[in-house]
């Protein structure tokens, strides 16, 4: 039997056809017709005028922070419960991440803590330069509350929707909610270009400026002329071709992941001591990964026991993100709360959720978990 991965790429004939078409056209460069078309198609899908295809989600976050005006010495709010890239980009620009705890009802950044901390800092005259939200495991943060608080204090909100393409908040697409939004097309995401990312915004001038910085800040003259320090961050035309094929199947992939989540819930919801990541009433996740919390006292085994039992069957599962305030590299970062995220990490497990996962593999996972339940 082949190994069951957590979230492997799901690519097919259309991606292959488009990739070969790009190859045969000899547009083997970080520009070309597939890049332009991929940007247009993602922008249409998200309902924003501007999109910029980039080499990674991390590159997109990095450029977004620069364009939102974050400077060395600034503070930037970041949820502590996320993949480390969300905070690393803050460090890249010489700013300092301030790590904010999760709301236990959604696992995303706690809007009450954000509001309270902004109020305290407004009084002290040390507001952060930006708030970065993360649509965790494909579930949007609570934007009505977060956006109104950020507007009140005039702090821009950057939406890290790396995991959330295809999700929505009250019908509004993930990625479109802040001053700018970011997607990742890394190999484990709901759609992939092997590696890649996209910056989207309703502010077209922000996208134009990001485009300029992403191509080494080259001036539009025939010789190489530079007035600013730029980056080499564009997506290759070959990979954009793969992304276009993947985008065609996005709805299908979201439906598959939703069905996987439903099957896990049907089989496991009644087990004592096992809880699913809560689904907020305000939106629809893309169910990128199905995650559970395991309380060892009530369940009779730990999440790590489940992980090891699945690994013995060559099935990959993984602990939920280790909060950044518990990461040695960010040990000195200021933290607002942290106990909620720490407890999610202590009990959390991400179950295999790939869009090609079949019923037999799903049943092997659920049977293994049921057999461990005490
Ligand atoms: C929340 C989050 N932010 C940022 C990233 C970075 O994206 P990339 O790997 O494309 O640089 C990822 C995933 O990889 C992520 O999960």
XYZ file of C-alpha atoms and ligand atoms in Angstrom:
390
model
C 0.000 0.000 0.000
C 1.277 3.491 -0.758
C 1.915 6.002 1.991
C -0.970 8.313 2.867
C 0.357 11.857 3.169
C -1.179 14.702 5.144
C -2.015 16.860 2.122
C -0.242 15.759 -1.057
C -0.506 17.554 -4.416
C -3.538 16.613 -6.511
C -2.606 17.328 -10.144
C -4.067 15.893 -13.326
C -4.206 15.921 -17.107
C -5.162 19.582 -17.484
C -2.135 20.744 -15.452
C 0.104 18.473 -17.528
C -1.335 19.811 -20.781
C -0.894 23.451 -19.726
C 2.634 22.842 -18.410
C 3.725 21.222 -21.683
C 2.042 23.967 -23.673
C 4.034 26.551 -21.665
C 7.209 24.531 -22.181
C 6.673 24.208 -25.939
C 5.933 27.930 -26.255
C 9.465 28.606 -24.894
C 8.112 31.100 -22.326
C 10.395 29.619 -19.688
C 10.784 32.744 -17.589
C 9.257 34.505 -14.599
C 6.877 36.252 -16.948
C 4.742 35.157 -19.868
C 1.141 34.606 -20.885
C 0.357 32.019 -18.203
C 1.545 34.356 -15.435
C -0.707 37.135 -16.750
C -3.660 34.792 -17.159
C -3.159 33.163 -13.725
C -3.158 36.604 -12.076
C -6.321 37.620 -13.933
C -8.102 34.382 -13.072
C -7.229 34.542 -9.353
C -8.229 38.240 -9.208
C -11.601 37.402 -10.795
C -12.137 34.501 -8.442
C -11.393 36.665 -5.374
C -13.261 39.689 -6.714
C -10.352 42.136 -6.535
C -8.867 44.202 -9.373
C -5.220 43.367 -8.695
C -3.193 40.168 -8.271
C 0.534 39.477 -8.486
C 1.921 35.958 -8.927
C 5.045 35.413 -6.819
C 7.571 32.713 -5.990
C 6.002 31.904 -2.597
C 3.416 32.959 -0.064
C 6.298 34.153 2.095
C 7.495 36.485 -0.687
C 3.945 37.849 -1.008
C 3.738 38.525 2.754
C 7.154 40.191 2.707
C 6.228 42.581 -0.114
C 2.829 43.288 1.471
C 4.420 44.423 4.735
C 6.796 46.756 2.880
C 3.918 48.224 0.878
C 1.751 48.711 3.953
C 4.557 50.894 5.290
C 6.033 48.626 7.980
C 9.493 49.871 8.874
C 12.445 48.820 11.046
C 11.612 49.239 14.737
C 7.825 48.918 14.224
C 5.631 46.387 15.997
C 3.279 44.130 14.001
C 0.532 41.978 15.563
C 0.631 38.347 14.405
C -1.344 35.361 15.716
C 0.850 33.057 17.764
C -0.980 30.049 16.316
C 0.368 29.921 12.741
C 3.150 28.688 10.499
C 6.346 30.592 11.220
C 6.444 32.393 7.846
C 3.750 34.818 9.100
C 6.153 36.161 11.749
C 9.409 35.721 9.839
C 8.398 38.332 7.262
C 7.945 40.832 10.095
C 11.535 40.105 11.117
C 12.717 40.435 7.476
C 11.611 44.095 7.432
C 13.342 44.821 10.766
C 10.071 45.029 12.699
C 9.030 43.039 15.771
C 6.192 40.489 15.854
C 3.795 40.842 18.795
C 2.227 37.401 19.229
C -1.510 37.365 19.953
C -3.427 34.367 21.304
C -6.233 32.452 19.560
C -9.965 32.654 20.132
C -10.913 29.182 21.435
C -14.137 29.325 19.370
C -12.321 29.594 16.023
C -8.590 29.032 16.763
C -7.903 32.239 14.754
C -6.517 35.497 16.239
C -8.653 36.640 19.182
C -10.426 39.880 18.136
C -11.031 40.898 21.748
C -7.326 40.673 22.598
C -6.492 42.645 19.437
C -8.996 45.385 20.372
C -7.811 45.556 24.008
C -4.150 45.670 23.070
C -4.734 48.341 20.398
C -6.572 50.462 22.932
C -3.769 50.198 25.504
C -1.154 50.995 22.885
C -3.157 53.907 21.422
C -3.123 55.515 24.879
C 0.632 54.969 25.091
C 1.219 56.247 21.536
C 2.773 53.014 20.317
C 0.308 51.478 17.898
C 1.585 48.655 15.686
C 2.276 49.397 12.013
C 0.005 46.519 10.905
C -2.120 43.611 12.108
C -1.624 40.316 10.256
C -4.487 37.816 10.500
C -4.273 34.160 9.486
C -7.150 32.126 8.043
C -6.065 29.071 9.965
C -6.376 25.617 8.388
C -8.684 27.262 5.859
C -11.021 29.062 8.291
C -11.296 32.856 8.136
C -10.560 35.007 11.152
C -13.446 37.131 12.500
C -13.196 40.036 10.046
C -16.223 42.125 11.026
C -14.727 42.626 14.454
C -11.079 42.787 13.364
C -11.666 45.210 10.496
C -13.745 47.627 12.544
C -11.134 47.660 15.338
C -8.287 48.181 12.879
C -10.236 50.963 11.119
C -10.870 52.672 14.460
C -7.147 52.832 15.188
C -6.164 53.341 11.505
C -3.932 50.268 11.487
C -3.824 48.325 8.176
C -4.863 44.662 8.208
C -2.955 42.124 6.117
C -4.776 38.827 5.525
C -2.547 35.746 5.441
C -4.902 33.466 3.510
C -2.050 31.089 2.559
C -4.142 28.113 3.701
C -7.572 29.451 2.769
C -8.084 29.805 -0.992
C -11.716 28.831 -1.636
C -12.945 29.709 1.882
C -15.237 32.647 2.590
C -16.279 35.013 5.356
C -20.015 35.750 5.085
C -19.787 35.021 1.366
C -16.745 37.281 0.838
C -13.768 35.302 -0.504
C -10.812 34.672 1.813
C -7.938 36.880 0.695
C -10.196 39.833 -0.179
C -10.892 41.039 3.342
C -7.892 43.160 4.355
C -5.837 45.926 2.737
C -4.004 43.062 0.992
C -4.260 39.283 1.004
C -1.802 36.459 0.419
C -2.148 32.907 -0.924
C 0.391 30.086 -0.972
C 0.620 27.469 -3.706
C 3.158 25.373 -1.835
C 2.947 21.631 -2.544
C 0.760 20.877 0.482
C -1.884 23.577 -0.156
C -5.396 23.137 -1.541
C -4.069 24.032 -4.992
C -0.383 24.047 -5.827
C 2.180 25.237 -8.352
C 4.826 23.123 -6.513
C 5.988 26.400 -4.964
C 4.389 29.785 -5.460
C 2.192 32.493 -4.025
C -0.094 35.377 -4.910
C -0.593 38.868 -3.519
C -4.075 40.323 -4.045
C -5.515 43.707 -3.220
C -8.320 46.048 -4.148
C -5.662 48.775 -4.205
C -4.199 48.508 -7.697
C -1.390 50.952 -6.947
C -0.208 48.591 -4.146
C -0.073 45.722 -6.644
C 1.763 47.889 -9.214
C 4.373 48.861 -6.658
C 4.715 45.205 -5.514
C 5.213 44.171 -9.148
C 8.015 46.715 -9.478
C 9.748 45.578 -6.247
C 9.359 41.892 -7.186
C 11.401 42.361 -10.386
C 14.509 43.910 -8.776
C 12.904 47.381 -8.893
C 13.929 47.830 -12.491
C 12.989 51.179 -14.043
C 11.107 51.051 -17.372
C 14.095 51.981 -19.530
C 16.159 49.783 -21.882
C 19.324 49.733 -19.799
C 19.255 48.448 -16.211
C 18.354 51.431 -14.022
C 17.438 51.114 -10.321
C 16.217 53.708 -7.831
C 15.289 51.240 -5.087
C 16.344 47.870 -3.680
C 14.061 45.179 -5.091
C 13.701 41.390 -5.007
C 13.601 38.494 -7.451
C 10.201 37.183 -6.382
C 8.216 36.465 -9.586
C 6.531 33.154 -10.387
C 7.754 31.198 -13.409
C 5.487 30.941 -16.448
C 5.775 27.124 -16.267
C 4.457 27.067 -12.703
C 1.716 29.589 -13.491
C 0.508 27.146 -16.170
C 0.178 24.439 -13.497
C -1.622 26.916 -11.234
C -4.199 27.717 -13.934
C -5.026 24.040 -14.297
C -5.299 23.692 -10.524
C -7.579 26.723 -10.212
C -10.054 25.122 -12.625
C -10.494 22.311 -10.101
C -10.599 24.455 -6.938
C -14.324 24.062 -6.238
C -14.024 20.345 -6.697
C -11.097 20.175 -4.270
C -12.941 22.231 -1.651
C -15.935 19.884 -2.008
C -13.651 16.844 -1.588
C -12.033 18.261 1.547
C -15.432 19.169 2.973
C -16.621 15.586 2.347
C -13.485 14.239 4.074
C -14.179 16.458 7.081
C -17.801 15.258 7.163
C -16.719 11.606 7.051
C -14.275 12.134 9.929
C -17.004 13.858 11.935
C -19.532 11.104 11.250
C -17.074 8.444 12.446
C -15.401 10.227 15.375
C -17.702 12.928 16.817
C -19.180 10.672 19.460
C -15.826 9.587 20.917
C -15.342 11.020 24.423
C -12.405 13.409 24.700
C -12.110 14.059 20.952
C -13.224 17.432 19.568
C -13.002 18.907 16.088
C -11.640 22.366 15.303
C -14.746 24.555 15.740
C -16.370 25.889 12.565
C -17.390 29.533 13.012
C -20.943 30.442 11.978
C -19.711 33.508 10.058
C -18.241 31.711 7.061
C -17.351 28.544 5.192
C -13.833 27.097 5.537
C -12.138 25.309 2.639
C -11.383 22.454 5.089
C -7.720 22.439 3.996
C -6.876 20.217 6.972
C -9.228 18.507 9.393
C -7.857 18.990 12.911
C -8.909 17.501 16.234
C -8.138 18.046 19.912
C -7.512 14.953 21.998
C -7.977 15.123 25.757
C -5.970 12.106 27.011
C -7.855 11.814 30.315
C -11.200 11.374 28.581
C -10.068 9.762 25.333
C -7.698 7.225 26.882
C -4.723 8.030 24.632
C -2.867 11.150 23.485
C -2.803 12.797 20.079
C 0.789 11.591 19.829
C -0.396 7.991 20.458
C -2.776 8.420 17.513
C -0.018 9.885 15.345
C 2.313 6.954 16.126
C -0.416 4.350 15.491
C -1.201 5.942 12.112
C 2.509 6.195 11.255
C 2.823 2.437 11.866
C 0.300 2.039 9.013
C 2.314 4.457 6.845
C -0.289 7.201 7.314
C 0.930 10.734 7.983
C -0.719 12.991 10.562
C 0.893 15.953 12.300
C 0.647 18.073 15.462
C -1.103 21.426 14.960
C 1.232 24.433 14.511
C 3.475 24.920 17.517
C 2.629 28.460 18.720
C 5.293 31.013 17.903
C 5.645 32.184 21.521
C 6.832 28.627 22.316
C 9.348 28.613 19.441
C 12.911 29.215 20.652
C 13.515 31.681 17.809
C 10.656 33.930 19.043
C 11.095 33.323 22.766
C 11.777 37.021 23.349
C 8.809 38.350 21.354
C 6.085 40.179 23.294
C 3.034 37.934 23.682
C -0.596 38.806 24.388
C -2.115 35.801 26.185
C -0.912 32.487 24.764
C -2.584 29.850 26.946
C -5.312 29.034 24.391
C -2.826 28.392 21.570
C -0.568 26.431 23.933
C -3.459 24.166 24.888
C -4.447 23.653 21.220
C -0.854 22.619 20.517
C -0.791 20.267 23.489
C -3.876 18.386 22.279
C -4.047 19.147 18.557
C -3.596 16.754 15.652
C -4.050 17.369 11.903
C -5.525 14.352 10.145
C -4.681 13.395 6.568
C -6.965 15.488 4.364
C -5.685 15.293 0.766
C -8.331 15.815 -1.889
C -7.574 12.457 -3.494
C -7.907 10.493 -0.286
C -10.234 7.540 -0.789
C -12.839 6.006 1.480
C -10.683 2.962 2.297
C -7.849 5.170 3.609
C -10.277 7.360 5.541
C -11.731 4.268 7.136
C -8.273 3.019 8.120
C -7.672 6.352 9.895
C -11.002 6.372 11.714
C -10.769 2.691 12.674
C -7.268 3.243 14.104
C -8.503 6.208 16.167
C -11.611 4.320 17.382
C -9.441 1.363 18.413
C -7.322 3.659 20.619
C -10.299 5.285 22.336
C -10.583 4.028 25.895
C -0.306 30.491 7.356
C 0.815 30.420 6.365
N 1.458 31.550 6.042
C 2.457 31.552 5.140
C 2.866 30.391 4.512
C 4.021 30.475 3.585
O 3.733 30.123 2.279
P 4.913 29.572 1.328
O 5.295 28.223 1.806
O 4.271 29.551 -0.035
O 6.036 30.549 1.396
C 2.222 29.174 4.826
C 2.531 27.875 4.227
O 3.433 27.422 3.723
C 1.182 29.193 5.786
O 0.563 28.052 6.146
